[in-house]
Amino acid sequence: MTEYAILIPGDEARWAAASDADKRAMYDRHNAFAAMLAERGHTITGGAELTHSSTSRLVRLDGDAALVTDGPYAETTEQLTGFYTVRTDDLDDLLECVAFLAGGEGPLEVRACVDHSVGQA
C-alpha cells in the first residue's frame, strides 16, 4: 500500500471571518470525507487542522545556533491549513474522494509519501 499526503491550503482571513454555520458546514464535509474514505477502503493514518500561520515558528540554523522567528515562512494569502495522510492501493479512487473535499476547500494537493522501508531488511 502507498501512503499519500493530502495538503489543504486555505485563506486564513476568510476562515477567520466565516460564520459559525459556515464553519460547521466545512467540518461536516470533512466528516463526510472521512466516512467516504473508510467506506471505500482507504485508511486515514494521520492528519490535523493547523493553527493560524501567525502562531508558527520558523527555525533556521545560523552556524551552530538555532535562530527562531515568529510567523510563517512566506507572507501569502494562502497557507497550509491542514492535512491528511491516507494509506491506499487505489490512487484513482482516492482522487475521486479528494475531489469531494475539494468541492468545499478548493484545490488540494495529493502527494505520495516516500517509503523509506523499501529495500531494507
PDB file of C-alpha atoms in Angstrom:
ATOM      1  CA  MET A   1       0.000   0.000   0.000  1.00  0.00           C
ATOM      2  CA  THR A   2       1.089   3.551  -0.622  1.00  0.00           C
ATOM      3  CA  GLU A   3       0.674   6.411   1.805  1.00  0.00           C
ATOM      4  CA  TYR A   4      -0.389   9.783   0.440  1.00  0.00           C
ATOM      5  CA  ALA A   5      -0.414  13.253   1.960  1.00  0.00           C
ATOM      6  CA  ILE A   6      -3.413  15.415   1.159  1.00  0.00           C
ATOM      7  CA  LEU A   7      -2.348  19.021   1.676  1.00  0.00           C
ATOM      8  CA  ILE A   8      -5.039  21.601   2.354  1.00  0.00           C
ATOM      9  CA  PRO A   9      -4.150  25.215   1.614  1.00  0.00           C
ATOM     10  CA  GLY A  10      -6.570  27.899   2.680  1.00  0.00           C
ATOM     11  CA  ASP A  11      -7.255  31.585   3.051  1.00  0.00           C
ATOM     12  CA  GLU A  12      -6.880  32.124   6.789  1.00  0.00           C
ATOM     13  CA  ALA A  13      -8.550  35.557   6.750  1.00  0.00           C
ATOM     14  CA  ARG A  14     -11.617  34.121   5.009  1.00  0.00           C
ATOM     15  CA  TRP A  15     -11.799  31.267   7.538  1.00  0.00           C
ATOM     16  CA  ALA A  16     -11.459  33.668  10.487  1.00  0.00           C
ATOM     17  CA  ALA A  17     -14.356  35.746   9.112  1.00  0.00           C
ATOM     18  CA  ALA A  18     -16.581  32.722   8.353  1.00  0.00           C
ATOM     19  CA  SER A  19     -19.809  32.341  10.292  1.00  0.00           C
ATOM     20  CA  ASP A  20     -20.266  29.515  12.784  1.00  0.00           C
ATOM     21  CA  ALA A  21     -22.720  27.919  10.345  1.00  0.00           C
ATOM     22  CA  ASP A  22     -20.177  28.054   7.513  1.00  0.00           C
ATOM     23  CA  LYS A  23     -17.503  26.533   9.759  1.00  0.00           C
ATOM     24  CA  ARG A  24     -19.908  23.773  10.872  1.00  0.00           C
ATOM     25  CA  ALA A  25     -20.710  23.019   7.212  1.00  0.00           C
ATOM     26  CA  MET A  26     -16.993  22.655   6.426  1.00  0.00           C
ATOM     27  CA  TYR A  27     -16.439  20.374   9.433  1.00  0.00           C
ATOM     28  CA  ASP A  28     -19.450  18.312   8.291  1.00  0.00           C
ATOM     29  CA  ARG A  29     -17.838  17.997   4.831  1.00  0.00           C
ATOM     30  CA  HIS A  30     -14.617  16.736   6.446  1.00  0.00           C
ATOM     31  CA  ASN A  31     -16.586  14.189   8.487  1.00  0.00           C
ATOM     32  CA  ALA A  32     -18.347  13.007   5.311  1.00  0.00           C
ATOM     33  CA  PHE A  33     -14.955  12.810   3.560  1.00  0.00           C
ATOM     34  CA  ALA A  34     -13.560  10.618   6.358  1.00  0.00           C
ATOM     35  CA  ALA A  35     -16.625   8.354   6.192  1.00  0.00           C
ATOM     36  CA  MET A  36     -16.299   8.131   2.387  1.00  0.00           C
ATOM     37  CA  LEU A  37     -12.653   7.101   2.679  1.00  0.00           C
ATOM     38  CA  ALA A  38     -13.469   4.365   5.188  1.00  0.00           C
ATOM     39  CA  GLU A  39     -16.423   3.061   3.128  1.00  0.00           C
ATOM     40  CA  ARG A  40     -14.217   2.828   0.041  1.00  0.00           C
ATOM     41  CA  GLY A  41     -11.329   1.001   1.723  1.00  0.00           C
ATOM     42  CA  HIS A  42      -8.872   3.853   2.298  1.00  0.00           C
ATOM     43  CA  THR A  43      -7.237   4.245   5.714  1.00  0.00           C
ATOM     44  CA  ILE A  44      -6.630   7.636   7.295  1.00  0.00           C
ATOM     45  CA  THR A  45      -3.308   7.306   9.114  1.00  0.00           C
ATOM     46  CA  GLY A  46      -2.982  10.876  10.333  1.00  0.00           C
ATOM     47  CA  GLY A  47      -3.838  14.487   9.855  1.00  0.00           C
ATOM     48  CA  ALA A  48      -4.789  17.668  11.613  1.00  0.00           C
ATOM     49  CA  GLU A  49      -6.255  21.110  11.259  1.00  0.00           C
ATOM     50  CA  LEU A  50      -3.407  23.555  11.805  1.00  0.00           C
ATOM     51  CA  THR A  51      -3.487  26.707  13.898  1.00  0.00           C
ATOM     52  CA  HIS A  52      -3.228  30.090  12.187  1.00  0.00           C
ATOM     53  CA  SER A  53       0.138  30.607  10.486  1.00  0.00           C
ATOM     54  CA  SER A  54       0.760  33.675  12.679  1.00  0.00           C
ATOM     55  CA  THR A  55       1.348  31.231  15.558  1.00  0.00           C
ATOM     56  CA  SER A  56       4.062  29.359  13.674  1.00  0.00           C
ATOM     57  CA  ARG A  57       7.763  29.475  14.404  1.00  0.00           C
ATOM     58  CA  LEU A  58      10.416  29.428  11.723  1.00  0.00           C
ATOM     59  CA  VAL A  59      13.630  27.683  12.731  1.00  0.00           C
ATOM     60  CA  ARG A  60      16.908  28.227  10.886  1.00  0.00           C
ATOM     61  CA  LEU A  61      20.429  27.165  11.685  1.00  0.00           C
ATOM     62  CA  ASP A  62      22.852  30.097  11.968  1.00  0.00           C
ATOM     63  CA  GLY A  63      26.263  28.494  12.295  1.00  0.00           C
ATOM     64  CA  ASP A  64      25.802  26.196  15.287  1.00  0.00           C
ATOM     65  CA  ALA A  65      22.913  28.154  16.825  1.00  0.00           C
ATOM     66  CA  ALA A  66      19.215  27.815  16.135  1.00  0.00           C
ATOM     67  CA  LEU A  67      17.586  31.067  15.072  1.00  0.00           C
ATOM     68  CA  VAL A  68      13.848  31.079  15.823  1.00  0.00           C
ATOM     69  CA  THR A  69      11.492  33.742  14.475  1.00  0.00           C
ATOM     70  CA  ASP A  70       7.733  34.172  14.778  1.00  0.00           C
ATOM     71  CA  GLY A  71       5.305  33.868  11.925  1.00  0.00           C
ATOM     72  CA  PRO A  72       5.023  31.974   8.670  1.00  0.00           C
ATOM     73  CA  TYR A  73       7.869  31.329   6.274  1.00  0.00           C
ATOM     74  CA  ALA A  74       6.076  33.175   3.481  1.00  0.00           C
ATOM     75  CA  GLU A  75       3.582  36.019   3.593  1.00  0.00           C
ATOM     76  CA  THR A  76       0.903  34.787   1.219  1.00  0.00           C
ATOM     77  CA  THR A  77      -2.884  34.788   1.068  1.00  0.00           C
ATOM     78  CA  GLU A  78      -2.970  31.008   1.285  1.00  0.00           C
ATOM     79  CA  GLN A  79      -1.189  28.983   3.932  1.00  0.00           C
ATOM     80  CA  LEU A  80      -1.190  25.276   4.756  1.00  0.00           C
ATOM     81  CA  THR A  81      -4.265  24.974   6.976  1.00  0.00           C
ATOM     82  CA  GLY A  82      -4.415  21.213   7.405  1.00  0.00           C
ATOM     83  CA  PHE A  83      -3.514  17.807   6.044  1.00  0.00           C
ATOM     84  CA  TYR A  84      -4.446  14.145   5.967  1.00  0.00           C
ATOM     85  CA  THR A  85      -2.272  11.106   5.456  1.00  0.00           C
ATOM     86  CA  VAL A  86      -4.096   8.209   3.812  1.00  0.00           C
ATOM     87  CA  ARG A  87      -2.937   4.677   3.004  1.00  0.00           C
ATOM     88  CA  THR A  88      -4.469   3.070  -0.075  1.00  0.00           C
ATOM     89  CA  ASP A  89      -3.911   0.781  -3.040  1.00  0.00           C
ATOM     90  CA  ASP A  90      -6.302   2.753  -5.250  1.00  0.00           C
ATOM     91  CA  LEU A  91      -4.996   6.225  -6.096  1.00  0.00           C
ATOM     92  CA  ASP A  92      -7.690   6.842  -8.718  1.00  0.00           C
ATOM     93  CA  ASP A  93     -10.474   6.255  -6.203  1.00  0.00           C
ATOM     94  CA  LEU A  94      -8.655   8.320  -3.564  1.00  0.00           C
ATOM     95  CA  LEU A  95      -8.524  11.205  -6.032  1.00  0.00           C
ATOM     96  CA  GLU A  96     -12.297  10.900  -6.557  1.00  0.00           C
ATOM     97  CA  CYS A  97     -12.780  11.166  -2.785  1.00  0.00           C
ATOM     98  CA  VAL A  98     -10.433  14.153  -2.588  1.00  0.00           C
ATOM     99  CA  ALA A  99     -12.500  15.827  -5.316  1.00  0.00           C
ATOM    100  CA  PHE A 100     -15.465  15.740  -2.915  1.00  0.00           C
ATOM    101  CA  LEU A 101     -13.429  17.555  -0.266  1.00  0.00           C
ATOM    102  CA  ALA A 102     -12.080  19.995  -2.869  1.00  0.00           C
ATOM    103  CA  GLY A 103     -15.692  20.987  -3.512  1.00  0.00           C
ATOM    104  CA  GLY A 104     -15.646  22.772  -0.173  1.00  0.00           C
ATOM    105  CA  GLU A 105     -11.973  23.604   0.248  1.00  0.00           C
ATOM    106  CA  GLY A 106     -10.809  24.495  -3.254  1.00  0.00           C
ATOM    107  CA  PRO A 107      -7.804  22.877  -4.950  1.00  0.00           C
ATOM    108  CA  LEU A 108      -5.997  20.263  -2.845  1.00  0.00           C
ATOM    109  CA  GLU A 109      -2.600  18.677  -3.381  1.00  0.00           C
ATOM    110  CA  VAL A 110      -2.115  14.903  -3.191  1.00  0.00           C
ATOM    111  CA  ARG A 111       1.437  13.573  -2.975  1.00  0.00           C
ATOM    112  CA  ALA A 112       2.827  10.115  -2.357  1.00  0.00           C
ATOM    113  CA  CYS A 113       4.938   9.786   0.795  1.00  0.00           C
ATOM    114  CA  VAL A 114       8.404   8.321   0.359  1.00  0.00           C
ATOM    115  CA  ASP A 115       8.591   4.783   1.735  1.00  0.00           C
ATOM    116  CA  HIS A 116      11.995   4.525   3.358  1.00  0.00           C
ATOM    117  CA  SER A 117      11.414   0.874   4.318  1.00  0.00           C
ATOM    118  CA  VAL A 118      11.640  -0.303   0.695  1.00  0.00           C
ATOM    119  CA  GLY A 119      14.784  -2.355   0.258  1.00  0.00           C
ATOM    120  CA  GLN A 120      15.540  -2.502   3.978  1.00  0.00           C
ATOM    121  CA  ALA A 121      15.719  -5.805   5.796  1.00  0.00           C
TER     122      ALA A 121
END
